[in-house]
Structures are given as structure tokens and as C-alpha cells.
Coordinates of C-alpha atoms in Angstrom, one line a residue:
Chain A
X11 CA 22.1 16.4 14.5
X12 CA 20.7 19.4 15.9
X13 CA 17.8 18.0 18.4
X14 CA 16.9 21.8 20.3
X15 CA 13.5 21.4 18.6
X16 CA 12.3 18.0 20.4
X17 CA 11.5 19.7 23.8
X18 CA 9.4 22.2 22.2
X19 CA 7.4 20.0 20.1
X20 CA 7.2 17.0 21.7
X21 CA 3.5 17.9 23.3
X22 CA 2.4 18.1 19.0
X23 CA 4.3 14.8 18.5
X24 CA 2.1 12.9 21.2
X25 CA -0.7 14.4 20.0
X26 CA 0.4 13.7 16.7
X27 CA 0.9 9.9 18.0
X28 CA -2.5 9.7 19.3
X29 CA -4.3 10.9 16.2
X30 CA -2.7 8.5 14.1
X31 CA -3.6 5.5 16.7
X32 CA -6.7 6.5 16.9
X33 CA -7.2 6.6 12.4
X34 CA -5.7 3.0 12.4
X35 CA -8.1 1.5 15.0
X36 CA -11.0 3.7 13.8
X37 CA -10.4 2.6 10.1
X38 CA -9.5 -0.6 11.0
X39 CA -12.9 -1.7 13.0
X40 CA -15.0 -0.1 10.5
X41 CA -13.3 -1.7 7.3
X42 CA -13.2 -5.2 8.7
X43 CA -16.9 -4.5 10.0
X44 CA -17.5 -3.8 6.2
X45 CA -15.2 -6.3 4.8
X46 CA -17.5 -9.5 6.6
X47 CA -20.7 -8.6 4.2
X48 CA -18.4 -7.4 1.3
X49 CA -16.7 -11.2 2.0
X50 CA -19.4 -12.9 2.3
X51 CA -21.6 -12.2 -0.3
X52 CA -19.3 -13.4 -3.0
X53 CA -19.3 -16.7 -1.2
X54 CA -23.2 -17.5 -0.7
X55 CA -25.0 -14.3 -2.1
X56 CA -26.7 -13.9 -5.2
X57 CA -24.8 -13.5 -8.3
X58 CA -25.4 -9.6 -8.7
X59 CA -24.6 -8.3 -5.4
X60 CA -21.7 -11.0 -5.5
X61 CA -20.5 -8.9 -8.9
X62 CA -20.9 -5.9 -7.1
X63 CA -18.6 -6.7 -4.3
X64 CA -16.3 -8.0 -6.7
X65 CA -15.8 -4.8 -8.3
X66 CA -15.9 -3.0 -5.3
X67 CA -12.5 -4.9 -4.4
X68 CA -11.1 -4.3 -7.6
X69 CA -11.4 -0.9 -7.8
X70 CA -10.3 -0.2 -4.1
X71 CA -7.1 -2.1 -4.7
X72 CA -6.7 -1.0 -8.1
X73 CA -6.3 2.6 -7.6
X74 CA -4.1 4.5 -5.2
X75 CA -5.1 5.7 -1.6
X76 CA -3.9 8.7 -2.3
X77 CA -6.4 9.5 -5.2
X78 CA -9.2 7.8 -3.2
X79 CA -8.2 10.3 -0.2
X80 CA -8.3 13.1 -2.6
X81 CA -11.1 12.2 -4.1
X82 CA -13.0 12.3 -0.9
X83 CA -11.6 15.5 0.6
X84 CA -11.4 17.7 -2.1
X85 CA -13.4 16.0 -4.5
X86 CA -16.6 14.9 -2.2
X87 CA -16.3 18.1 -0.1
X88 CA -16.7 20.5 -2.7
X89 CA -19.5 19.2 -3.8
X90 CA -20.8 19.1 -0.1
X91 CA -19.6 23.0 0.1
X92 CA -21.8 24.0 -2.8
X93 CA -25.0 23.1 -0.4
X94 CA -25.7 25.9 2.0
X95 CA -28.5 23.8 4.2
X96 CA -25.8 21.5 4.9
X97 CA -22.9 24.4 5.6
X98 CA -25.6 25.5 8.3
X99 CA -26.1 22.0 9.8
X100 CA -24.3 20.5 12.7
X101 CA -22.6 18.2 10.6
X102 CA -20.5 20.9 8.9
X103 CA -17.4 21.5 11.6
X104 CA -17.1 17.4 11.1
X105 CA -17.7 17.5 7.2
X106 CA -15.3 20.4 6.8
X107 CA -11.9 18.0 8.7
X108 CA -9.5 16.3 6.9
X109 CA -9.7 13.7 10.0
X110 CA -13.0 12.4 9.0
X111 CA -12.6 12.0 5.3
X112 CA -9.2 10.4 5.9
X113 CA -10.8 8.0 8.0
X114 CA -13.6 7.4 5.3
X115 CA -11.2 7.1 2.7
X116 CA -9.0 4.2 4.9
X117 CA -11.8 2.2 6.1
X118 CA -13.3 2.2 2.2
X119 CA -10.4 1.3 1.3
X120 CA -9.0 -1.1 3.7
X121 CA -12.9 -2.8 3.7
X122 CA -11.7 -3.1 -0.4
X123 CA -8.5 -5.1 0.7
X124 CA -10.0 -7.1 3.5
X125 CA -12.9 -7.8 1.7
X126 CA -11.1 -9.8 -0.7
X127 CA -9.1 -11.6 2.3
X128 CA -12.2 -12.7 4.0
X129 CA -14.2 -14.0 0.6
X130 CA -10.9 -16.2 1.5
X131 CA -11.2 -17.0 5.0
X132 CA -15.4 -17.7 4.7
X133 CA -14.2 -20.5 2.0
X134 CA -11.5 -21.7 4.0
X135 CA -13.7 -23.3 6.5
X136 CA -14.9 -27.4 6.0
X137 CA -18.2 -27.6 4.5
X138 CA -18.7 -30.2 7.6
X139 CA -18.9 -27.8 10.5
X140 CA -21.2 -25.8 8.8
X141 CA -23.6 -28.6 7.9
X142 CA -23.3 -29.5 11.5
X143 CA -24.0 -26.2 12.4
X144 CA -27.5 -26.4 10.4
X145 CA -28.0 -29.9 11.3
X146 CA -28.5 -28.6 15.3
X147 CA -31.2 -26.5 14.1
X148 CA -29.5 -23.0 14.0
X149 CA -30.7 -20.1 11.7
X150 CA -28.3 -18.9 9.4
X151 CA -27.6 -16.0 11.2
X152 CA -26.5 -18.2 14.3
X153 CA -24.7 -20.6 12.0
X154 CA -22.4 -17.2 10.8
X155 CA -22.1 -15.7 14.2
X156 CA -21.4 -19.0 16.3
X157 CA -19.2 -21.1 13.2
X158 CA -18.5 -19.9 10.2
X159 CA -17.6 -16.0 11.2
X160 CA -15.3 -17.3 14.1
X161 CA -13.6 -20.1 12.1
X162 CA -13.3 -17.8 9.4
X163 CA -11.4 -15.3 11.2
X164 CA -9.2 -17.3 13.3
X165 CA -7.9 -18.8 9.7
X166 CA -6.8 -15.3 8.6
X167 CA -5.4 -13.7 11.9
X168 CA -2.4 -13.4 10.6
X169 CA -3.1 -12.2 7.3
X170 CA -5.3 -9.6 9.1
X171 CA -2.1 -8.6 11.2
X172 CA -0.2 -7.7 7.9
X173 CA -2.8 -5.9 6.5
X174 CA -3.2 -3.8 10.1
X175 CA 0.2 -3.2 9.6
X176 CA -0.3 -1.8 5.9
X177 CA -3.1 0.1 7.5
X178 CA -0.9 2.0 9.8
X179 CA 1.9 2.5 7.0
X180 CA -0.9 4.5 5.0
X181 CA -1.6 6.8 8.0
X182 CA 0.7 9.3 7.1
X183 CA -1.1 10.4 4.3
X184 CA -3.5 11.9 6.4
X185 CA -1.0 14.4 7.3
X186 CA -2.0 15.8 3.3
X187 CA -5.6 16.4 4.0
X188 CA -4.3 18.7 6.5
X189 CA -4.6 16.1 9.8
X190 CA -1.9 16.6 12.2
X191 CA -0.3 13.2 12.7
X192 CA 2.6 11.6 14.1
X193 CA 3.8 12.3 10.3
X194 CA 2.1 15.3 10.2
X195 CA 3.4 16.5 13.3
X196 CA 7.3 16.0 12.0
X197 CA 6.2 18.0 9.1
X198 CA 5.6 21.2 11.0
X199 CA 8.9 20.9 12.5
X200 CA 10.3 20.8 9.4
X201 CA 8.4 23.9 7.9
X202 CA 8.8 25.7 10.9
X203 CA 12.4 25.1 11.9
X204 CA 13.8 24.0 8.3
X205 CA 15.7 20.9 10.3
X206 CA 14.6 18.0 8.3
X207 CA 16.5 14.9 9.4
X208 CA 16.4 14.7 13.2
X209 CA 12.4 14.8 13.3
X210 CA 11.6 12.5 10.3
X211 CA 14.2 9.5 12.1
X212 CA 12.6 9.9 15.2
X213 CA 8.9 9.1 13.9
X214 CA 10.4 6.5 11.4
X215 CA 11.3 4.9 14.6
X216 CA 8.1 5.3 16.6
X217 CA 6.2 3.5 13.1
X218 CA 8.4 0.5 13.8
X219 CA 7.9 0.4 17.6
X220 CA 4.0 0.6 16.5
X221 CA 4.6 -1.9 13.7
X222 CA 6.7 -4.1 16.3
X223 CA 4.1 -4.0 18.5
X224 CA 1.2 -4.8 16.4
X225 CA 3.4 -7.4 15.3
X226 CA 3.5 -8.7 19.1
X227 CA -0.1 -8.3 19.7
X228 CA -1.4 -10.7 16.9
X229 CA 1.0 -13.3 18.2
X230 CA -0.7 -13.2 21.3
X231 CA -4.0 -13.3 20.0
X232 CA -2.9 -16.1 17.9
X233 CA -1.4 -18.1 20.7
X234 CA -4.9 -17.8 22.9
X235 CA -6.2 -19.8 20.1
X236 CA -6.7 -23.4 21.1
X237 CA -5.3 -25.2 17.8
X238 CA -4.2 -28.5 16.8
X239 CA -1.5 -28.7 14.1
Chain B
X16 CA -21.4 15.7 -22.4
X17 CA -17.8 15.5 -22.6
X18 CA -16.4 17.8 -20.2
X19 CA -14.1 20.5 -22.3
X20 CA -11.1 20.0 -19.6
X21 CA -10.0 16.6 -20.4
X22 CA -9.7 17.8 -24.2
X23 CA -6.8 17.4 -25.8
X24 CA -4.8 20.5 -26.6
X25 CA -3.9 24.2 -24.9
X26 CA -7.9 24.3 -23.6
X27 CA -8.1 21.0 -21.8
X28 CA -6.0 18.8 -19.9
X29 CA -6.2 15.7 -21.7
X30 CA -2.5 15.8 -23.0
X31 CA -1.0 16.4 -19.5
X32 CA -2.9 13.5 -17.9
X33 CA -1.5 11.2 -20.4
X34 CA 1.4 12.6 -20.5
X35 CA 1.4 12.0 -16.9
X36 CA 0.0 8.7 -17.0
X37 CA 3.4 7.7 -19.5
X38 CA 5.7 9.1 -16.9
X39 CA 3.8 7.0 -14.1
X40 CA 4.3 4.4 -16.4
X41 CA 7.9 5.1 -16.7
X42 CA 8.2 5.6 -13.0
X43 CA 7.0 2.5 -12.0
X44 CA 8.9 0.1 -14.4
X45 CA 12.0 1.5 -14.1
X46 CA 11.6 1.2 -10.1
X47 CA 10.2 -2.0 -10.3
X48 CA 13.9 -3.1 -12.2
X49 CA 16.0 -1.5 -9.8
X50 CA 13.9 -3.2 -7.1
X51 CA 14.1 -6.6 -9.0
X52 CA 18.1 -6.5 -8.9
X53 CA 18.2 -5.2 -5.5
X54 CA 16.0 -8.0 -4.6
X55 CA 18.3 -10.4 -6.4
X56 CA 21.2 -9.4 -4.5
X57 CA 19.3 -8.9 -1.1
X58 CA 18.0 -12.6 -1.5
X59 CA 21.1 -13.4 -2.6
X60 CA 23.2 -12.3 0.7
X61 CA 20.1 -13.8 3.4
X62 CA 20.7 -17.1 1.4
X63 CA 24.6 -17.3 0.4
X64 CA 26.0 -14.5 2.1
X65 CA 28.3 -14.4 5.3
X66 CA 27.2 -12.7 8.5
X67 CA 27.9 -9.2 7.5
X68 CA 25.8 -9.4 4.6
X69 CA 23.1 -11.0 5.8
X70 CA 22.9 -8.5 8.8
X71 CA 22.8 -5.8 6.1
X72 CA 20.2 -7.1 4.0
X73 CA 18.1 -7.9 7.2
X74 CA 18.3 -4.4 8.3
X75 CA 17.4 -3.2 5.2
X76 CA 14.0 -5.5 4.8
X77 CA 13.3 -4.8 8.0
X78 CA 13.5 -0.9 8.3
X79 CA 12.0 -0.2 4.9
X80 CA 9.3 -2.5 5.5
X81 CA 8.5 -1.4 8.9
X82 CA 8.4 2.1 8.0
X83 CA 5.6 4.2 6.2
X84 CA 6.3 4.6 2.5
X85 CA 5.5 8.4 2.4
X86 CA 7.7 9.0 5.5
X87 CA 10.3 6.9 3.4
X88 CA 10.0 8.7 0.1
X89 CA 10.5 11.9 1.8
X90 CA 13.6 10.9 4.1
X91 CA 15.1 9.3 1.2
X92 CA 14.5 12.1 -1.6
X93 CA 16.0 14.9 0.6
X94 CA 19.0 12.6 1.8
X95 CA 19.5 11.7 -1.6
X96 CA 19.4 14.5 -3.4
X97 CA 21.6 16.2 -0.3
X98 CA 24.0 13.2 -0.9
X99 CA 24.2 13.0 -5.0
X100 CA 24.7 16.7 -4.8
X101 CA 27.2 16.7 -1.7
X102 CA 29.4 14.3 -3.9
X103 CA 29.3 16.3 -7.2
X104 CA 30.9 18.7 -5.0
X105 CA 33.6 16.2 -3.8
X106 CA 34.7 15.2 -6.9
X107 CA 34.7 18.7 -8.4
X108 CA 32.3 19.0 -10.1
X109 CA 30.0 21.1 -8.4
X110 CA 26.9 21.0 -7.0
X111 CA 24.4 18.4 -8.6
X112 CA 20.9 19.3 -9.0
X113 CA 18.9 16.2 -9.8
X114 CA 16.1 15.9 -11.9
X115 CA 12.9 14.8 -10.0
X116 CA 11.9 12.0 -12.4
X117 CA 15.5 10.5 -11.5
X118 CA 15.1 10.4 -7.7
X119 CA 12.3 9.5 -7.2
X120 CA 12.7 6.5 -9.4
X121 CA 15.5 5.7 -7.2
X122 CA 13.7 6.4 -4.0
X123 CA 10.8 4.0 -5.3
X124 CA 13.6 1.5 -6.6
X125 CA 15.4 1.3 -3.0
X126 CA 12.0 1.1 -1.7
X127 CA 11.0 -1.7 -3.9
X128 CA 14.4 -3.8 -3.3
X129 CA 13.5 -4.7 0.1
X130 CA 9.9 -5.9 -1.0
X131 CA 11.7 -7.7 -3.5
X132 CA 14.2 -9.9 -1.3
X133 CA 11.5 -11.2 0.4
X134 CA 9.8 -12.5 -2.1
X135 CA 12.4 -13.8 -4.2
X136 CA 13.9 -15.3 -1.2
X137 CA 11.1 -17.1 -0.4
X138 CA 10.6 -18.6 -4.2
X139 CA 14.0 -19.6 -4.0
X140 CA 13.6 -21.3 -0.6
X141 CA 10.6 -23.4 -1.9
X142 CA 12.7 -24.9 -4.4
X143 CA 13.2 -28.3 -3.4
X144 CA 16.6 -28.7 -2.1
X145 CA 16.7 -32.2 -4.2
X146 CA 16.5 -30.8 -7.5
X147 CA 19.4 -28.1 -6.5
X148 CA 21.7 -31.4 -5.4
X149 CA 21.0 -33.3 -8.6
X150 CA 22.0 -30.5 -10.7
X151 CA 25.0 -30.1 -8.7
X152 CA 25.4 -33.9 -9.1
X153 CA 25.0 -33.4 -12.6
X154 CA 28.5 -31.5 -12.5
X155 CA 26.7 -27.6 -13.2
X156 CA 28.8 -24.9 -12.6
X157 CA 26.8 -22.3 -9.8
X158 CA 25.6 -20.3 -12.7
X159 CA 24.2 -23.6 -14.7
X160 CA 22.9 -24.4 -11.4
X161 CA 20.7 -21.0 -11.0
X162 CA 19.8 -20.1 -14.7
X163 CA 18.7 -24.2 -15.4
X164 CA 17.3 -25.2 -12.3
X165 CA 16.6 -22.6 -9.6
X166 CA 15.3 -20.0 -11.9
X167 CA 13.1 -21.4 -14.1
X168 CA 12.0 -23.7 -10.5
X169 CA 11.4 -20.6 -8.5
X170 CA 9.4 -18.6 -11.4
X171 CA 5.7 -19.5 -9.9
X172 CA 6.4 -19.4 -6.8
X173 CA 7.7 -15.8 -7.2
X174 CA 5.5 -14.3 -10.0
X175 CA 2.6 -14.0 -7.7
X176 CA 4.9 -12.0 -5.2
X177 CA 6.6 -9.6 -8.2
X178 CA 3.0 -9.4 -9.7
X179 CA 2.0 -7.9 -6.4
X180 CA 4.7 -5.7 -6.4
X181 CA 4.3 -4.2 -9.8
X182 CA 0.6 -3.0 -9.1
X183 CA 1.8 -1.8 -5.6
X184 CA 4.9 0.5 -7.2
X185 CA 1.8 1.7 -9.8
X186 CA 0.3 3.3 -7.1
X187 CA 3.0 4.1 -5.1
X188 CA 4.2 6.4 -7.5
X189 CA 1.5 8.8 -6.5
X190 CA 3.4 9.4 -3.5
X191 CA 6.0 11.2 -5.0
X192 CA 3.3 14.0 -5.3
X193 CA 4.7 14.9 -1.4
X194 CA 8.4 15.8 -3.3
X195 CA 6.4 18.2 -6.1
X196 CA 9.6 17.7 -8.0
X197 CA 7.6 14.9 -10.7
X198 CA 5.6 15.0 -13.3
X199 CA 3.5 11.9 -13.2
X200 CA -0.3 11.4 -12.8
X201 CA -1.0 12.1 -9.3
X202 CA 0.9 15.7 -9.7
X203 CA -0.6 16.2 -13.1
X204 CA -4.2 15.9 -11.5
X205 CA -3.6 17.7 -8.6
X206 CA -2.8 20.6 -11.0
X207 CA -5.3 20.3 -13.4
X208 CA -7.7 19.8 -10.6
X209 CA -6.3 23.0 -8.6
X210 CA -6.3 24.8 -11.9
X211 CA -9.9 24.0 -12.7
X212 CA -11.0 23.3 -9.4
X213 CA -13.4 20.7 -10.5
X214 CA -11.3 18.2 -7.9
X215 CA -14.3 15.5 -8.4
X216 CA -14.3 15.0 -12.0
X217 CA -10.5 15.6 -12.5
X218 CA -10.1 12.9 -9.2
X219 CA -12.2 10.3 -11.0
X220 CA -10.4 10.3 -14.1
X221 CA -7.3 10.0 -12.5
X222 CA -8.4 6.8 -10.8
X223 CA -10.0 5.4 -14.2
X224 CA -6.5 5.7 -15.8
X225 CA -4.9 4.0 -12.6
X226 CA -7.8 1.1 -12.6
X227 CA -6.8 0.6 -16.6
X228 CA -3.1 0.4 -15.6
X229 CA -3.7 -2.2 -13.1
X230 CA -6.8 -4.3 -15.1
X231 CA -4.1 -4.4 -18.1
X232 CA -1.4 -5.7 -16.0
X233 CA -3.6 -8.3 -14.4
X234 CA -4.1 -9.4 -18.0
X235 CA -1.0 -9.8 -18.7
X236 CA 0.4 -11.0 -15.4
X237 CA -2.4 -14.2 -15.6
X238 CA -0.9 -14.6 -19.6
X239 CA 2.7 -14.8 -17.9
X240 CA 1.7 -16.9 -15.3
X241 CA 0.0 -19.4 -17.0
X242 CA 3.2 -19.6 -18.9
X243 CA 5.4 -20.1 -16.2
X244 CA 3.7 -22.9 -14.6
X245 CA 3.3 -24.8 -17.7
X246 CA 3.6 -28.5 -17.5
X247 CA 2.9 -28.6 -13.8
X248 CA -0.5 -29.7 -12.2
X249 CA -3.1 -27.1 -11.5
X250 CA -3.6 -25.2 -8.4
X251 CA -6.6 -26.2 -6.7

């Protein structure tokens, strides 16, 4: 195995390593931020907007990232191309990156999956704590943010750790709207050196540090958790 | 109001996407067997197997399910087709060059199998261990054991899993798009799309004919579900 290339490109491969961490924690904050309304409202909310989050779900998990990434990039942005007032605006150096729309496309679509686990999580929790909630007198926006959100998540953690995991195994496709990633990164040293083993082992090792890792984490988080079972 | 491109024939692109859509179709189930039989065996050496075995199939689970599928697909499709070729050479018969269809069915298959142990192990695992004992009681051979009691025991507990897996290896098959060496939806659309370069429409379609592929096999799945678990109460 021929590893000349590695001290060369190592500076690209960090780089690399700190784009993809920062997609997965980006994407991951905003689609759980989305998937607490998208949960919710199939739970208490009115039958329509339950519907639509219904179908929002299905269609995220029915259909492959890679189309929904696509879709966005080259789909979404040459549409946005064909308006000059917007090519002028300030917006255009970020509307023109494969980083932001693979972002957009991995929070949408992990909000999609997570949506679905937290329509879960909000049901899991006894019907008693939250009458005891409203029995104290709280408004239903303190009931969510004091009871029902909390109980709600700590009943899902680990599912949640999974799917962080599934989030960071989509990363790489970021690498195909042009985003230089960790995959990315072992990519160019393939194109530009034509060695294609060495550089594709060595990130398939750093995505199971990463997924060991976020593995570790969420046990942690799980074990600050005072629980009774 | 229907856009000329999606028409069938030598102007639009209607025929390719189906055509690609069949070979998605064919794709996925085919990967999903090979998967299916490499999860049979995989579960098979965590459960029965002696410690070389079971290290083997850990490593396996564990690597492929730690590890991104696109970095996988790619890995696998260049060391395979590398290998398959190497030994046509070896045996004399020269090199191999393999159709793109074939690997990456394969690649999908291998990738499958390890998704596959898990799940079947863990249906098998749920079986009570009581029921297993009374048919060995009984005086059933280890086959009579597995195809009377375990299998038809373990069915809902694992359909859910397999289920899962089927629409997953649906849209993984889009991945192979990173190899260009297949023919299946996500490469047809990328052409058309590139061809025509109405990404947008050509994008949307694609993902219609995906959400169809996976609303159908939810059908279906629910159907052969229900029938699995007949005769046992309902889940809550």
C-alpha cells in the first residue's frame, strides 16, 4: 500500500473532517428543531396540519437522499439562477455552495425521519404527568417545555443516537454537490494520484472512530439521566 | 401540460426512466436475496457458531454498519471488480470485465447481509427458548426444529426489520450512480436531466416513481404482515 500521498494531503483531510462534523451537527440541530412541531402536531394538532405532517414524513423517507440532494442543488438552484436580482444579492456566494443545500437537504430530510420518531416519543409519555402538569396551572406552552418535550426526549435518546449515526453515514454524499468532505477529501486523492485504496481505508476508519464516538456520547447522556427501571 | 420529455419514445425520456425504474427494481430485489442469505448465515454463526465464526460475522456487522454506505459502495466496487477480474486471470481465463448491473448488486447484497444478521438474529433470539426445547423434546431433527418452530416463530418479529430493509436497499440503489457503471433510475435521471437540463422537473419525477415503489411495498408489506402474525393477539 503506497501511503506517499498522506503527508501531502493530510491538511485537505482535516479540513475535510471538519466540514463533515460541522454538516452532521448543523443538520442535526436544525432537523430535530423541525422534527418537535412536525411530531407534535400529529399528536394534539388539528387533523389537516396533522395530514400534512404525515405526508411530509412519508415522502422524506420514501425517496432517496440522493434525489432529494439533487433536487435541491441542481434542481432548486437553477431555478434560483434564472433570477438575476437574486444573482446580484448578497445571498448569492451562499446560494451558489453545494455546502448549504446539502445541509438543507439533510436537515429536511433527517426532520422527515425524526419527525416520525418523536410523533413516537410525545405519545410515549403517561397521560398522568401531563394532567398534572395542567392541573398546577401551567399554559400549554409550559406544560411542552417543562414535561412533555423533556420526557419525550429522554424516552427516545437512544433512538436519536442511531439516527445521529445514520445522519453522519449520509454525509458523504455531500462530497457529490461538489463539498469537500472527509469523503470528499479522499476523492481528490484518488483523482489526483489514481491510488484508490490507501485513502478510502483510512476515512472508512475515521467514520467508525466518529460513529464509535457518537456511540460513547449518547451513553453518557443517557447515564446522566436519573431513571428508575 | 404534459411536458414533451417524459414522452415515451426517441423524443422524450419516458422509456429510459422506466426502463430505469425496472432495473432499480431488479437491483434492489436481487440485493435484498443475497443479503437475506448472508443474513441467514451471519445470524446463524453469532448464534451456533464457534469463536472463529462468530468473530467473523461480528466484524463484518460491525464494519459495514459503522461505515458510510457510499464510501462502501465505492471501496467495494473497485476491490471487486479488481478481484473478480484478478482471478479470471488466475485461472486462465483472462481478464474479467464485469458488467455494472452485476457488481453492484453484489456490492448492495454484501452490504445488505450485515443489516440482515442483525435483524434475523434478533427475531430468532425473541423466540422463546421454551418452545425451541419442546420441539426438541418432541424428537425434531435441527432442521424440523427451525423450518416448524423457529421460522414460522421468528416471522413477526423479523418482518418489520426485512420490511425496513427492503425500502432502505430501494433507495440505496441510487448510490450506485457514484460507480456510473448502472443503469438504474438515479443514473437514468441524472442523464435525462443533464441532457435536458430541466434538473427540477426530471428530479421530481424521479422521486414520484421512488415514493410509488415504496407506497406499493408498504401495501404489501402490511398484507404480509398481517399474515404472519395471524392467530396471535394484536399489538397495542
Amino acid at each position: 500500500m503506497d501511503w506517499s500521498w498522506l503527508p501531502k494531503y493530510l491538511p485537505m483531510l482535516l479540513q475535510g473532517l471538519s466540514i463533515t462534523i460541522q454538516i452532521l451537527v448543523i443538520s442535526m440541530v436544525l432537523g430535530l428543531t423541525l422534527a418537535v412541531p412536525i411530531g407534535l402536531v400529529q399528536v394534539t394538532g388539528p387533523k389537516w396540519l396533522s395530514r400534512i405532517a404525515q405526508a411530509y414524513c412519508t415522502v422524506m423517507r420514501g425517496t432517496p437522499l440522493l434525489i432529494q440532494l439533487y433536487l435541491f442543488y441542481y434542481g432548486v438552484g437553477s431555478i434560483l439562477a434564472t433570477f438575476p436580482e437574486l444573482r446580484q444579492s448578497i445571498f448569492w456566494p451562499i446560494l451558489r455552495e453545494g455546502y448549504f443545500y446539502a445541509i438543507l437537504a439533510f436537515a429536511l430530510n433527517e426532520a422527515g425521519y425524526a419527525g416520525e420518531i418523536m410523533r413516537g416519543a410525545f405519545l410515549s409519555v403517561p397521560k398522568g404527568e401531563l394532567e398534572a402538569a395542567r392541573a398546577f396551572g401551567m399554559t400549554p406552552f409550559q406544560v411542552l417545555r417543562r414535561v412533555w418535550l423533556p420526557r419525550a426526549l429522554r424516552n427516545v435518546l437512544p433512538t436519536l443516537g442511531g439516527e445521529t449515526i445514520l445522519t453522519l453515514k449520509s454525509t458523504p454524499l455531500a462530497a457529490l454537490v461538489t463539498v469537500v468532505d472527509l469523503f470528499g477529501a479522499a476523492d481528490r486523492v484518488r483523482q489526483e494520484t489514481y491510488i484508490i485504496y490507501p485513502p478510502l481505508l483510512l476515512v472508512m476508519a475515521i467514520y467508525m472512530i466518529l460513529t464509535f464516538i457518537i456511540t460513547r456520547a449518547f451513553a453518557v447522556v443517557e447515564k446522566q439521566i436519573p431513571s428508575r427501571r | 401540460m404534459f411536458p414533451s420529455v417524459l414522452e415515451f419514445g426517441k423524443t422524450g425520456f419516458g422509456d429510459e426512466l422506466a426502463r430505469g425504474a425496472l432495473s432499480t427494481l431488479l437491483i434492489a430485489a436481487s440485493s435484498f436475496i443475497i443479503g437475506l442469505v448472508l443474513g441467514q448465515l451471519g445470524a446463524a454463526a453469532k448464534l451456533y457458531g464457534g469463536p472463529a465464526s462468530r468473530f467473523i460475522a461480528n466484524i463484518y456487522t460491525t464494519v459495514i454498519r459503522a461505515v458510510p454506505e457510499l464510501v462502501l459502495i465505492l471501496l467495494l466496487f473497485f476491490a471487486g471488480t479488481k478481484g473478480i477480474s484478478a482471478l479470471g486471470v488466475a485461472v486462465g481465463y483472462g481478464p474479467v470485465d464485469i458488467n455494472g448491473t452485476f457488481a453492484a448488486i453484489l456490492v448492495l447484497g454484501f452490504v445488505q447481509g450485515a443489516y440482515a444478521t442483525e435483524v434475523i438474529r434478533g427475531a430468532i433470539q425473541a423466540v422463546p427458548v421454551g418452545q425451541i426445547e419442546a420441539a426438541r423434546a418432541f424428537g425434531m431433527s435441527g432442521t424440523q426444529v427451525f423450518t416448524r418452530v423457529i421460522l414460522p416463530a421468528m416471522l413477526p418479529n423479523a418482518i418489520p426489520g426485512l420490511a425496513n430493509l427492503w425500502l432502505v436497499v430501494i433507495k440505496d440503489t441510487a448510490l450506485i450512480t457514484v460507480t456510473g457503471a448502472s443503469a438504474e433510475l438515479a443514473q437514468m435521471t441524472k442523464n435525462a436531466a443533464g441532457f435536458t437540463k430541466r434538473y427540477f422537473l426530471f428530479y421530481f419525477v424521479s422521486g414520484c416513481i421512488y415514493l410509488a415503489m415504496t407506497l406499493v411495498s408498504n401495501y404489501f408489506i402490511s398484507r404480509l404482515e398481517a399474515y404472519v402474525r395471524r392467530g396471535q393477539p394484536k399489538l397495542a
